[in-house]
GROMACS .gro file of C-alpha atoms in nm:
model
  509
    1UNK     CA    1   3.867   2.042  -2.714
    2UNK     CA    2   3.540   2.099  -2.532
    3UNK     CA    3   3.391   1.749  -2.579
    4UNK     CA    4   3.483   1.650  -2.222
    5UNK     CA    5   3.357   1.835  -1.917
    6UNK     CA    6   3.706   1.868  -1.771
    7UNK     CA    7   3.844   1.997  -2.105
    8UNK     CA    8   3.571   2.259  -2.119
    9UNK     CA    9   3.658   2.389  -1.775
   10UNK     CA   10   4.032   2.402  -1.862
   11UNK     CA   11   3.952   2.621  -2.161
   12UNK     CA   12   3.731   2.835  -1.941
   13UNK     CA   13   4.014   2.869  -1.689
   14UNK     CA   14   4.257   2.982  -1.960
   15UNK     CA   15   4.004   3.228  -2.094
   16UNK     CA   16   3.862   3.377  -1.775
   17UNK     CA   17   4.180   3.482  -1.606
   18UNK     CA   18   4.024   3.734  -1.374
   19UNK     CA   19   3.845   3.482  -1.152
   20UNK     CA   20   3.945   3.464  -0.787
   21UNK     CA   21   4.034   3.111  -0.681
   22UNK     CA   22   3.970   2.991  -1.035
   23UNK     CA   23   4.118   2.641  -1.004
   24UNK     CA   24   3.909   2.545  -0.703
   25UNK     CA   25   3.594   2.685  -0.858
   26UNK     CA   26   3.651   2.498  -1.184
   27UNK     CA   27   3.709   2.165  -1.002
   28UNK     CA   28   3.397   2.204  -0.791
   29UNK     CA   29   3.178   2.297  -1.086
   30UNK     CA   30   3.304   1.999  -1.285
   31UNK     CA   31   3.212   1.765  -1.001
   32UNK     CA   32   2.868   1.920  -0.971
   33UNK     CA   33   2.809   1.887  -1.341
   34UNK     CA   34   2.900   1.518  -1.341
   35UNK     CA   35   2.672   1.459  -1.043
   36UNK     CA   36   2.394   1.652  -1.212
   37UNK     CA   37   2.410   1.444  -1.527
   38UNK     CA   38   2.404   1.123  -1.322
   39UNK     CA   39   2.104   1.246  -1.122
   40UNK     CA   40   1.922   1.326  -1.445
   41UNK     CA   41   1.968   0.973  -1.577
   42UNK     CA   42   1.869   0.812  -1.246
   43UNK     CA   43   1.564   1.038  -1.203
   44UNK     CA   44   1.451   0.964  -1.558
   45UNK     CA   45   1.481   0.586  -1.514
   46UNK     CA   46   1.308   0.596  -1.176
   47UNK     CA   47   1.023   0.804  -1.313
   48UNK     CA   48   0.977   0.560  -1.600
   49UNK     CA   49   0.966   0.253  -1.374
   50UNK     CA   50   0.744   0.419  -1.115
   51UNK     CA   51   0.497   0.532  -1.379
   52UNK     CA   52   0.475   0.175  -1.509
   53UNK     CA   53   0.366   0.063  -1.161
   54UNK     CA   54   0.056   0.279  -1.174
   55UNK     CA   55  -0.261   0.091  -1.266
   56UNK     CA   56  -0.455   0.402  -1.365
   57UNK     CA   57  -0.400   0.636  -1.657
   58UNK     CA   58  -0.165   0.925  -1.579
   59UNK     CA   59  -0.294   1.281  -1.621
   60UNK     CA   60  -0.656   1.158  -1.627
   61UNK     CA   61  -0.921   1.302  -1.398
   62UNK     CA   62  -1.027   1.111  -1.090
   63UNK     CA   63  -1.346   0.961  -1.232
   64UNK     CA   64  -1.184   0.836  -1.551
   65UNK     CA   65  -0.883   0.700  -1.363
   66UNK     CA   66  -1.112   0.514  -1.121
   67UNK     CA   67  -1.309   0.351  -1.404
   68UNK     CA   68  -0.991   0.227  -1.573
   69UNK     CA   69  -0.851   0.052  -1.264
   70UNK     CA   70  -0.848  -0.333  -1.277
   71UNK     CA   71  -0.989  -0.337  -0.923
   72UNK     CA   72  -1.291  -0.144  -1.045
   73UNK     CA   73  -1.352  -0.399  -1.320
   74UNK     CA   74  -1.318  -0.679  -1.064
   75UNK     CA   75  -1.561  -0.502  -0.831
   76UNK     CA   76  -1.820  -0.464  -1.106
   77UNK     CA   77  -1.787  -0.829  -1.208
   78UNK     CA   78  -1.828  -0.950  -0.849
   79UNK     CA   79  -2.131  -0.731  -0.779
   80UNK     CA   80  -2.297  -0.837  -1.104
   81UNK     CA   81  -2.221  -1.203  -1.029
   82UNK     CA   82  -2.363  -1.168  -0.679
   83UNK     CA   83  -2.682  -1.016  -0.816
   84UNK     CA   84  -2.717  -1.298  -1.065
   85UNK     CA   85  -2.675  -1.567  -0.798
   86UNK     CA   86  -2.914  -1.388  -0.564
   87UNK     CA   87  -2.958  -1.375  -0.188
   88UNK     CA   88  -3.026  -1.748  -0.167
   89UNK     CA   89  -2.665  -1.823  -0.254
   90UNK     CA   90  -2.386  -1.778  -0.004
   91UNK     CA   91  -2.146  -1.729  -0.294
   92UNK     CA   92  -2.375  -1.454  -0.424
   93UNK     CA   93  -2.381  -1.279  -0.088
   94UNK     CA   94  -2.005  -1.305  -0.054
   95UNK     CA   95  -1.942  -1.172  -0.404
   96UNK     CA   96  -2.169  -0.874  -0.349
   97UNK     CA   97  -2.007  -0.774  -0.019
   98UNK     CA   98  -1.655  -0.838  -0.146
   99UNK     CA   99  -1.730  -0.651  -0.470
  100UNK     CA  100  -1.825  -0.343  -0.271
  101UNK     CA  101  -1.506  -0.378  -0.070
  102UNK     CA  102  -1.300  -0.405  -0.389
  103UNK     CA  103  -1.464  -0.085  -0.514
  104UNK     CA  104  -1.357   0.097  -0.196
  105UNK     CA  105  -1.007  -0.042  -0.240
  106UNK     CA  106  -1.009   0.088  -0.597
  107UNK     CA  107  -1.106   0.434  -0.470
  108UNK     CA  108  -0.817   0.429  -0.221
  109UNK     CA  109  -0.580   0.317  -0.496
  110UNK     CA  110  -0.698   0.596  -0.724
  111UNK     CA  111  -0.638   0.859  -0.455
  112UNK     CA  112  -0.298   0.707  -0.379
  113UNK     CA  113  -0.185   0.709  -0.742
  114UNK     CA  114  -0.301   1.067  -0.790
  115UNK     CA  115  -0.100   1.170  -0.485
  116UNK     CA  116   0.206   0.981  -0.611
  117UNK     CA  117   0.175   1.148  -0.949
  118UNK     CA  118   0.146   1.494  -0.796
  119UNK     CA  119   0.404   1.469  -0.516
  120UNK     CA  120   0.665   1.236  -0.665
  121UNK     CA  121   0.630   1.169  -1.036
  122UNK     CA  122   0.575   1.527  -1.148
  123UNK     CA  123   0.872   1.666  -0.947
  124UNK     CA  124   1.097   1.385  -1.075
  125UNK     CA  125   0.990   1.459  -1.429
  126UNK     CA  126   1.052   1.831  -1.376
  127UNK     CA  127   1.399   1.757  -1.242
  128UNK     CA  128   1.500   1.506  -1.510
  129UNK     CA  129   1.334   1.663  -1.813
  130UNK     CA  130   1.339   2.039  -1.742
  131UNK     CA  131   1.560   2.164  -1.462
  132UNK     CA  132   1.880   1.969  -1.527
  133UNK     CA  133   1.852   1.990  -1.910
  134UNK     CA  134   1.814   2.369  -1.879
  135UNK     CA  135   2.134   2.389  -1.675
  136UNK     CA  136   2.313   2.169  -1.926
  137UNK     CA  137   2.189   2.391  -2.210
  138UNK     CA  138   2.325   2.690  -2.026
  139UNK     CA  139   2.661   2.516  -2.009
  140UNK     CA  140   2.657   2.477  -2.388
  141UNK     CA  141   2.569   2.845  -2.419
  142UNK     CA  142   2.867   2.934  -2.202
  143UNK     CA  143   3.093   2.725  -2.423
  144UNK     CA  144   2.965   2.917  -2.726
  145UNK     CA  145   3.028   3.251  -2.554
  146UNK     CA  146   3.382   3.143  -2.468
  147UNK     CA  147   3.445   3.065  -2.835
  148UNK     CA  148   3.306   3.408  -2.928
  149UNK     CA  149   3.538   3.568  -2.675
  150UNK     CA  150   3.836   3.378  -2.819
  151UNK     CA  151   3.752   3.498  -3.168
  152UNK     CA  152   3.717   3.861  -3.054
  153UNK     CA  153   4.049   3.847  -2.868
  154UNK     CA  154   4.225   3.692  -3.167
  155UNK     CA  155   4.100   3.967  -3.397
  156UNK     CA  156   4.207   4.229  -3.144
  157UNK     CA  157   4.558   4.086  -3.124
  158UNK     CA  158   4.590   4.085  -3.503
  159UNK     CA  159   4.486   4.443  -3.526
  160UNK     CA  160   4.730   4.541  -3.251
  161UNK     CA  161   5.022   4.410  -3.461
  162UNK     CA  162   4.903   4.601  -3.765
  163UNK     CA  163   4.855   4.919  -3.558
  164UNK     CA  164   5.228   4.923  -3.487
  165UNK     CA  165   5.273   5.113  -3.817
  166UNK     CA  166   5.120   5.415  -3.644
  167UNK     CA  167   4.854   5.429  -3.908
  168UNK     CA  168   4.595   5.663  -3.763
  169UNK     CA  169   4.312   5.508  -3.964
  170UNK     CA  170   4.345   5.182  -3.778
  171UNK     CA  171   4.330   5.330  -3.429
  172UNK     CA  172   3.955   5.361  -3.431
  173UNK     CA  173   3.926   5.002  -3.553
  174UNK     CA  174   4.144   4.879  -3.267
  175UNK     CA  175   3.926   5.058  -3.014
  176UNK     CA  176   3.620   4.896  -3.163
  177UNK     CA  177   3.779   4.550  -3.141
  178UNK     CA  178   3.871   4.615  -2.780
  179UNK     CA  179   3.511   4.699  -2.704
  180UNK     CA  180   3.406   4.370  -2.868
  181UNK     CA  181   3.650   4.180  -2.650
  182UNK     CA  182   3.522   4.351  -2.337
  183UNK     CA  183   3.160   4.284  -2.433
  184UNK     CA  184   3.234   3.918  -2.506
  185UNK     CA  185   3.416   3.896  -2.174
  186UNK     CA  186   3.117   4.044  -1.994
  187UNK     CA  187   2.882   3.794  -2.156
  188UNK     CA  188   3.106   3.506  -2.054
  189UNK     CA  189   3.119   3.637  -1.700
  190UNK     CA  190   2.743   3.680  -1.678
  191UNK     CA  191   2.670   3.338  -1.823
  192UNK     CA  192   2.934   3.180  -1.604
  193UNK     CA  193   2.790   3.342  -1.293
  194UNK     CA  194   2.437   3.227  -1.382
  195UNK     CA  195   2.556   2.875  -1.455
  196UNK     CA  196   2.752   2.860  -1.131
  197UNK     CA  197   2.451   2.988  -0.936
  198UNK     CA  198   2.222   2.724  -1.088
  199UNK     CA  199   2.471   2.445  -1.027
  200UNK     CA  200   2.532   2.552  -0.669
  201UNK     CA  201   2.156   2.573  -0.619
  202UNK     CA  202   2.116   2.220  -0.756
  203UNK     CA  203   2.388   2.093  -0.527
  204UNK     CA  204   2.231   2.260  -0.222
  205UNK     CA  205   1.884   2.119  -0.304
  206UNK     CA  206   1.987   1.755  -0.325
  207UNK     CA  207   1.825   1.696   0.014
  208UNK     CA  208   1.497   1.831  -0.122
  209UNK     CA  209   1.518   1.601  -0.422
  210UNK     CA  210   1.591   1.304  -0.197
  211UNK     CA  211   1.279   1.387   0.005
  212UNK     CA  212   1.066   1.281  -0.294
  213UNK     CA  213   1.139   0.921  -0.204
  214UNK     CA  214   1.041   0.972   0.160
  215UNK     CA  215   0.715   1.115   0.027
  216UNK     CA  216   0.674   0.800  -0.183
  217UNK     CA  217   0.711   0.568   0.116
  218UNK     CA  218   0.484   0.782   0.334
  219UNK     CA  219   0.216   0.780   0.065
  220UNK     CA  220   0.244   0.403   0.026
  221UNK     CA  221   0.221   0.351   0.402
  222UNK     CA  222  -0.089   0.573   0.419
  223UNK     CA  223  -0.248   0.388   0.128
  224UNK     CA  224  -0.188   0.048   0.283
  225UNK     CA  225  -0.322   0.164   0.620
  226UNK     CA  226  -0.642   0.289   0.458
  227UNK     CA  227  -0.675  -0.030   0.253
  228UNK     CA  228  -0.626  -0.239   0.566
  229UNK     CA  229  -0.899  -0.040   0.739
  230UNK     CA  230  -1.136  -0.116   0.451
  231UNK     CA  231  -1.060  -0.487   0.475
  232UNK     CA  232  -1.085  -0.498   0.854
  233UNK     CA  233  -1.424  -0.329   0.838
  234UNK     CA  234  -1.566  -0.575   0.586
  235UNK     CA  235  -1.417  -0.899   0.723
  236UNK     CA  236  -1.652  -0.925   1.026
  237UNK     CA  237  -1.952  -0.891   0.793
  238UNK     CA  238  -1.820  -1.159   0.559
  239UNK     CA  239  -1.736  -1.396   0.844
  240UNK     CA  240  -2.076  -1.339   1.005
  241UNK     CA  241  -2.247  -1.435   0.679
  242UNK     CA  242  -2.026  -1.741   0.653
  243UNK     CA  243  -2.101  -1.848   1.011
  244UNK     CA  244  -2.475  -1.787   0.976
  245UNK     CA  245  -2.500  -1.996   0.660
  246UNK     CA  246  -2.678  -2.316   0.757
  247UNK     CA  247  -2.575  -2.532   0.464
  248UNK     CA  248  -2.230  -2.645   0.564
  249UNK     CA  249  -2.072  -2.987   0.520
  250UNK     CA  250  -2.139  -3.223   0.807
  251UNK     CA  251  -1.841  -3.446   0.730
  252UNK     CA  252  -1.529  -3.306   0.892
  253UNK     CA  253  -1.719  -3.056   1.108
  254UNK     CA  254  -1.721  -3.076   1.487
  255UNK     CA  255  -2.026  -3.247   1.639
  256UNK     CA  256  -2.138  -2.947   1.845
  257UNK     CA  257  -2.085  -2.710   1.553
  258UNK     CA  258  -2.298  -2.925   1.323
  259UNK     CA  259  -2.574  -2.972   1.581
  260UNK     CA  260  -2.588  -2.602   1.664
  261UNK     CA  261  -2.588  -2.496   1.300
  262UNK     CA  262  -2.855  -2.745   1.196
  263UNK     CA  263  -3.065  -2.721   1.513
  264UNK     CA  264  -3.056  -3.099   1.547
  265UNK     CA  265  -3.022  -3.334   1.841
  266UNK     CA  266  -2.872  -3.619   1.642
  267UNK     CA  267  -2.617  -3.554   1.369
  268UNK     CA  268  -2.776  -3.576   1.024
  269UNK     CA  269  -2.536  -3.840   0.884
  270UNK     CA  270  -2.598  -4.062   1.187
  271UNK     CA  271  -2.977  -4.034   1.178
  272UNK     CA  272  -3.002  -4.060   0.799
  273UNK     CA  273  -2.777  -4.366   0.778
  274UNK     CA  274  -2.949  -4.538   1.070
  275UNK     CA  275  -3.294  -4.479   0.920
  276UNK     CA  276  -3.186  -4.615   0.582
  277UNK     CA  277  -3.024  -4.921   0.742
  278UNK     CA  278  -3.333  -4.986   0.953
  279UNK     CA  279  -3.530  -4.997   0.630
  280UNK     CA  280  -3.311  -5.217   0.411
  281UNK     CA  281  -2.988  -5.316   0.582
  282UNK     CA  282  -3.060  -5.501   0.903
  283UNK     CA  283  -3.020  -5.845   0.750
  284UNK     CA  284  -2.736  -5.752   0.513
  285UNK     CA  285  -2.443  -5.984   0.577
  286UNK     CA  286  -2.114  -5.815   0.669
  287UNK     CA  287  -2.265  -5.470   0.730
  288UNK     CA  288  -1.991  -5.221   0.832
  289UNK     CA  289  -1.733  -5.485   0.736
  290UNK     CA  290  -1.773  -5.512   0.358
  291UNK     CA  291  -1.646  -5.202   0.180
  292UNK     CA  292  -1.881  -5.009  -0.047
  293UNK     CA  293  -1.811  -4.882  -0.396
  294UNK     CA  294  -1.601  -4.568  -0.378
  295UNK     CA  295  -1.812  -4.365  -0.621
  296UNK     CA  296  -2.140  -4.455  -0.449
  297UNK     CA  297  -1.993  -4.373  -0.108
  298UNK     CA  298  -1.862  -4.039  -0.232
  299UNK     CA  299  -2.201  -3.954  -0.380
  300UNK     CA  300  -2.385  -4.038  -0.058
  301UNK     CA  301  -2.145  -3.832   0.155
  302UNK     CA  302  -2.190  -3.536  -0.080
  303UNK     CA  303  -2.568  -3.574  -0.061
  304UNK     CA  304  -2.558  -3.577   0.320
  305UNK     CA  305  -2.329  -3.274   0.320
  306UNK     CA  306  -2.596  -3.090   0.118
  307UNK     CA  307  -2.863  -3.192   0.371
  308UNK     CA  308  -3.070  -3.326   0.084
  309UNK     CA  309  -3.372  -3.543   0.152
  310UNK     CA  310  -3.338  -3.716  -0.186
  311UNK     CA  311  -3.179  -4.033  -0.051
  312UNK     CA  312  -3.409  -4.292  -0.207
  313UNK     CA  313  -3.140  -4.409  -0.446
  314UNK     CA  314  -2.915  -4.521  -0.160
  315UNK     CA  315  -3.158  -4.749   0.020
  316UNK     CA  316  -3.063  -5.031  -0.214
  317UNK     CA  317  -2.695  -5.016  -0.117
  318UNK     CA  318  -2.672  -5.065   0.261
  319UNK     CA  319  -2.295  -5.113   0.246
  320UNK     CA  320  -2.256  -4.759   0.106
  321UNK     CA  321  -2.482  -4.631   0.384
  322UNK     CA  322  -2.280  -4.814   0.650
  323UNK     CA  323  -1.957  -4.686   0.493
  324UNK     CA  324  -2.087  -4.328   0.505
  325UNK     CA  325  -2.171  -4.366   0.875
  326UNK     CA  326  -1.822  -4.499   0.947
  327UNK     CA  327  -1.666  -4.215   0.747
  328UNK     CA  328  -1.863  -3.953   0.936
  329UNK     CA  329  -1.752  -4.092   1.272
  330UNK     CA  330  -1.391  -4.120   1.157
  331UNK     CA  331  -1.380  -3.769   1.008
  332UNK     CA  332  -1.499  -3.599   1.325
  333UNK     CA  333  -1.225  -3.364   1.450
  334UNK     CA  334  -1.263  -3.533   1.787
  335UNK     CA  335  -1.391  -3.889   1.836
  336UNK     CA  336  -1.748  -3.931   1.954
  337UNK     CA  337  -1.620  -4.080   2.280
  338UNK     CA  338  -1.379  -3.779   2.314
  339UNK     CA  339  -1.007  -3.737   2.356
  340UNK     CA  340  -1.053  -3.607   2.709
  341UNK     CA  341  -1.194  -3.936   2.836
  342UNK     CA  342  -0.961  -4.160   2.636
  343UNK     CA  343  -0.744  -4.253   2.935
  344UNK     CA  344  -1.054  -4.308   3.149
  345UNK     CA  345  -1.199  -4.546   2.889
  346UNK     CA  346  -0.874  -4.742   2.870
  347UNK     CA  347  -0.846  -4.759   3.248
  348UNK     CA  348  -1.207  -4.878   3.284
  349UNK     CA  349  -1.160  -5.149   3.021
  350UNK     CA  350  -0.858  -5.285   3.207
  351UNK     CA  351  -1.059  -5.377   3.517
  352UNK     CA  352  -1.040  -5.755   3.549
  353UNK     CA  353  -1.377  -5.826   3.713
  354UNK     CA  354  -1.647  -5.820   3.441
  355UNK     CA  355  -1.919  -5.662   3.656
  356UNK     CA  356  -1.684  -5.399   3.798
  357UNK     CA  357  -1.556  -5.333   3.446
  358UNK     CA  358  -1.911  -5.257   3.333
  359UNK     CA  359  -1.961  -5.031   3.632
  360UNK     CA  360  -1.637  -4.847   3.547
  361UNK     CA  361  -1.738  -4.810   3.182
  362UNK     CA  362  -2.077  -4.672   3.288
  363UNK     CA  363  -1.907  -4.410   3.507
  364UNK     CA  364  -1.693  -4.292   3.213
  365UNK     CA  365  -1.993  -4.295   2.980
  366UNK     CA  366  -2.181  -4.075   3.223
  367UNK     CA  367  -1.899  -3.816   3.198
  368UNK     CA  368  -1.949  -3.764   2.826
  369UNK     CA  369  -2.067  -3.420   2.713
  370UNK     CA  370  -2.442  -3.409   2.659
  371UNK     CA  371  -2.435  -3.402   2.280
  372UNK     CA  372  -2.174  -3.679   2.260
  373UNK     CA  373  -2.367  -3.897   2.502
  374UNK     CA  374  -2.696  -3.841   2.319
  375UNK     CA  375  -2.548  -3.936   1.983
  376UNK     CA  376  -2.358  -4.232   2.129
  377UNK     CA  377  -2.679  -4.358   2.294
  378UNK     CA  378  -2.864  -4.329   1.962
  379UNK     CA  379  -2.590  -4.515   1.777
  380UNK     CA  380  -2.543  -4.787   2.038
  381UNK     CA  381  -2.916  -4.852   2.052
  382UNK     CA  382  -2.916  -4.903   1.677
  383UNK     CA  383  -2.612  -5.130   1.688
  384UNK     CA  384  -2.776  -5.334   1.962
  385UNK     CA  385  -3.082  -5.369   1.741
  386UNK     CA  386  -2.855  -5.474   1.455
  387UNK     CA  387  -2.707  -5.758   1.661
  388UNK     CA  388  -3.054  -5.910   1.704
  389UNK     CA  389  -3.029  -6.018   1.340
  390UNK     CA  390  -2.673  -6.144   1.378
  391UNK     CA  391  -2.764  -6.489   1.249
  392UNK     CA  392  -2.840  -6.325   0.914
  393UNK     CA  393  -2.597  -6.035   0.905
  394UNK     CA  394  -2.313  -6.204   1.100
  395UNK     CA  395  -2.260  -5.881   1.294
  396UNK     CA  396  -2.240  -5.973   1.663
  397UNK     CA  397  -2.139  -5.720   1.929
  398UNK     CA  398  -1.777  -5.828   1.903
  399UNK     CA  399  -1.773  -5.809   1.524
  400UNK     CA  400  -1.931  -5.464   1.527
  401UNK     CA  401  -1.684  -5.349   1.791
  402UNK     CA  402  -1.395  -5.467   1.577
  403UNK     CA  403  -1.500  -5.283   1.262
  404UNK     CA  404  -1.669  -4.977   1.414
  405UNK     CA  405  -1.495  -4.927   1.749
  406UNK     CA  406  -1.181  -4.758   1.611
  407UNK     CA  407  -1.409  -4.501   1.452
  408UNK     CA  408  -1.562  -4.414   1.789
  409UNK     CA  409  -1.248  -4.371   1.997
  410UNK     CA  410  -0.882  -4.317   1.912
  411UNK     CA  411  -0.580  -4.167   2.082
  412UNK     CA  412  -0.477  -3.808   2.024
  413UNK     CA  413  -0.130  -3.900   1.906
  414UNK     CA  414   0.073  -3.828   1.598
  415UNK     CA  415   0.149  -4.103   1.352
  416UNK     CA  416  -0.008  -4.289   1.065
  417UNK     CA  417  -0.364  -4.420   1.079
  418UNK     CA  418  -0.236  -4.777   1.087
  419UNK     CA  419  -0.008  -4.703   1.383
  420UNK     CA  420  -0.289  -4.538   1.574
  421UNK     CA  421  -0.525  -4.826   1.503
  422UNK     CA  422  -0.272  -5.086   1.610
  423UNK     CA  423  -0.207  -4.902   1.936
  424UNK     CA  424  -0.571  -4.855   2.037
  425UNK     CA  425  -0.797  -5.105   1.859
  426UNK     CA  426  -0.757  -5.387   2.114
  427UNK     CA  427  -0.853  -5.159   2.401
  428UNK     CA  428  -1.130  -4.992   2.202
  429UNK     CA  429  -1.292  -5.323   2.110
  430UNK     CA  430  -1.290  -5.415   2.479
  431UNK     CA  431  -1.473  -5.091   2.549
  432UNK     CA  432  -1.727  -5.085   2.266
  433UNK     CA  433  -1.827  -5.453   2.269
  434UNK     CA  434  -1.974  -5.460   2.623
  435UNK     CA  435  -2.149  -5.128   2.565
  436UNK     CA  436  -2.327  -5.273   2.259
  437UNK     CA  437  -2.389  -5.604   2.430
  438UNK     CA  438  -2.546  -5.433   2.731
  439UNK     CA  439  -2.692  -5.133   2.549
  440UNK     CA  440  -3.013  -5.132   2.753
  441UNK     CA  441  -2.813  -5.142   3.072
  442UNK     CA  442  -2.602  -4.841   2.974
  443UNK     CA  443  -2.894  -4.654   2.812
  444UNK     CA  444  -3.226  -4.781   2.952
  445UNK     CA  445  -3.434  -4.510   2.784
  446UNK     CA  446  -3.616  -4.596   2.463
  447UNK     CA  447  -3.491  -4.427   2.146
  448UNK     CA  448  -3.704  -4.284   1.868
  449UNK     CA  449  -3.475  -4.338   1.573
  450UNK     CA  450  -3.678  -4.097   1.357
  451UNK     CA  451  -3.594  -3.821   1.603
  452UNK     CA  452  -3.621  -3.539   1.349
  453UNK     CA  453  -3.939  -3.672   1.191
  454UNK     CA  454  -3.785  -3.626   0.848
  455UNK     CA  455  -3.772  -3.995   0.758
  456UNK     CA  456  -4.026  -4.267   0.700
  457UNK     CA  457  -4.015  -4.525   0.976
  458UNK     CA  458  -3.962  -4.887   0.867
  459UNK     CA  459  -4.233  -5.143   0.918
  460UNK     CA  460  -4.267  -5.225   1.287
  461UNK     CA  461  -4.075  -5.536   1.383
  462UNK     CA  462  -4.154  -5.766   1.666
  463UNK     CA  463  -4.182  -5.587   1.998
  464UNK     CA  464  -3.868  -5.590   2.205
  465UNK     CA  465  -3.879  -5.646   2.576
  466UNK     CA  466  -3.669  -5.391   2.760
  467UNK     CA  467  -3.575  -5.458   3.119
  468UNK     CA  468  -3.650  -5.192   3.375
  469UNK     CA  469  -3.319  -5.057   3.501
  470UNK     CA  470  -3.264  -4.823   3.789
  471UNK     CA  471  -3.077  -4.523   3.647
  472UNK     CA  472  -3.057  -4.325   3.969
  473UNK     CA  473  -2.739  -4.481   4.097
  474UNK     CA  474  -2.426  -4.649   3.976
  475UNK     CA  475  -2.509  -4.950   4.191
  476UNK     CA  476  -2.722  -5.122   3.929
  477UNK     CA  477  -2.820  -5.482   3.883
  478UNK     CA  478  -2.533  -5.698   3.776
  479UNK     CA  479  -2.509  -5.708   3.398
  480UNK     CA  480  -2.468  -6.081   3.414
  481UNK     CA  481  -2.819  -6.115   3.554
  482UNK     CA  482  -2.969  -5.946   3.249
  483UNK     CA  483  -2.857  -6.198   2.989
  484UNK     CA  484  -2.925  -6.560   2.950
  485UNK     CA  485  -2.680  -6.846   2.917
  486UNK     CA  486  -2.414  -6.806   2.658
  487UNK     CA  487  -2.557  -6.895   2.318
  488UNK     CA  488  -2.384  -7.068   2.035
  489UNK     CA  489  -2.354  -6.736   1.859
  490UNK     CA  490  -2.178  -6.568   2.150
  491UNK     CA  491  -1.939  -6.858   2.184
  492UNK     CA  492  -1.867  -6.833   1.814
  493UNK     CA  493  -1.797  -6.462   1.863
  494UNK     CA  494  -1.519  -6.536   2.108
  495UNK     CA  495  -1.342  -6.772   1.870
  496UNK     CA  496  -1.374  -6.530   1.576
  497UNK     CA  497  -1.253  -6.224   1.768
  498UNK     CA  498  -0.877  -6.251   1.709
  499UNK     CA  499  -0.900  -6.330   1.339
  500UNK     CA  500  -1.161  -6.055   1.280
  501UNK     CA  501  -0.945  -5.795   1.455
  502UNK     CA  502  -0.643  -5.883   1.241
  503UNK     CA  503  -0.849  -5.883   0.923
  504UNK     CA  504  -1.000  -5.543   1.005
  505UNK     CA  505  -0.662  -5.381   1.058
  506UNK     CA  506  -0.535  -5.507   0.725
  507UNK     CA  507  -0.846  -5.424   0.520
  508UNK     CA  508  -0.939  -5.089   0.669
  509UNK     CA  509  -0.610  -4.930   0.762
   0.00000   0.00000   0.00000
């Protein structure tokens, strides 16, 4: 009869008839007991799952717990790896700094888990494994006392029937049985009062038990704040090391960033490729037009990204060198002739009068940022020198403008590469061709191609006669007065222009 909680309380109500407001008390206690059992199960499950989230060993001291954390193992591995790579390696520096940061994060995690164990896990364990089970044991004890009381009362009733014979010998026995009933009743009352007090206390402390979970969230918030502080303190150091590292890829980096980082005046890929082409590529037919082998081009770009001086193996493949130069120009985040001046370039190229068009192009060229203008001057001077061997290499100013111009200037618009090329290549060729053709007019200063002194100059070619231009004003000599009559080659350029432009779009985009 006492297997169910409600059945137990019904028996108790029948037995303890002296209670005031017995029915209400019994109902309330039954509800509390059901709640208490549910809380025990939930607290036990929560404790189990929460404990499994801890990375350290529970009940261990701080030092042992810290050593067993995965973050500590990671920290040790990173520091050891950094030491092995040494100070000459950026990866080594980064691993050492980050390893120390991971160790501080491990220390914060250790303190956090110890706090969670003390302020949340231990109280939950006490509640689920000690406090509530003790109350439930007391309930079982009360049930036993009730059965004892029933037995004593039954014996007393039996003796009362027998005592009706007025047998004097049984009177003393009846009194003894009555005392047993009273004592059993007192024990039931005492146990019932203690059980009720404990259950009421449990019910009144539910808010305190719920506060364990507020403590959990507060501890987690504090841990994450401290961890964030550790990371915020170390990030500036890591970024400073990254920014100060000189060996960064040139391809894909901004021109000013690369020049500042390397302390150069001319971008390394431009100077290196120009110097190699001056040595072995000036008479190579179809330079900048014929595609190089993909693997050779990839290797050369990687070598230039590493700032290596071991480039002897590429001198024999001028098409790979020319392809690397085109790739560098194309992969600049902003074209060498700049987005900002794109509309100005297009407007200048649309001037109908040839001499005024050159004047307009010169004005735009003069607006270029210093580093862009310096590198464009260097490149244009080389391309002008390349056209002097156009009978051998077939690369006239117009041909070079067709294949290289779209890598010097493009619109800042969304869309595919082919769409961008189709929209701008005609205008760009009209801009780049006259600049190459009249390179000494746009840039009258002589250029030392080995500007860094890091390369071996090619054998001196025949001396070139440079005209003396007045750079102090826009009102220069007419460009037409600086060139002779149209040669057969230049006439041939005009007839080849349309077909070359179409071929370039198809092959390169």
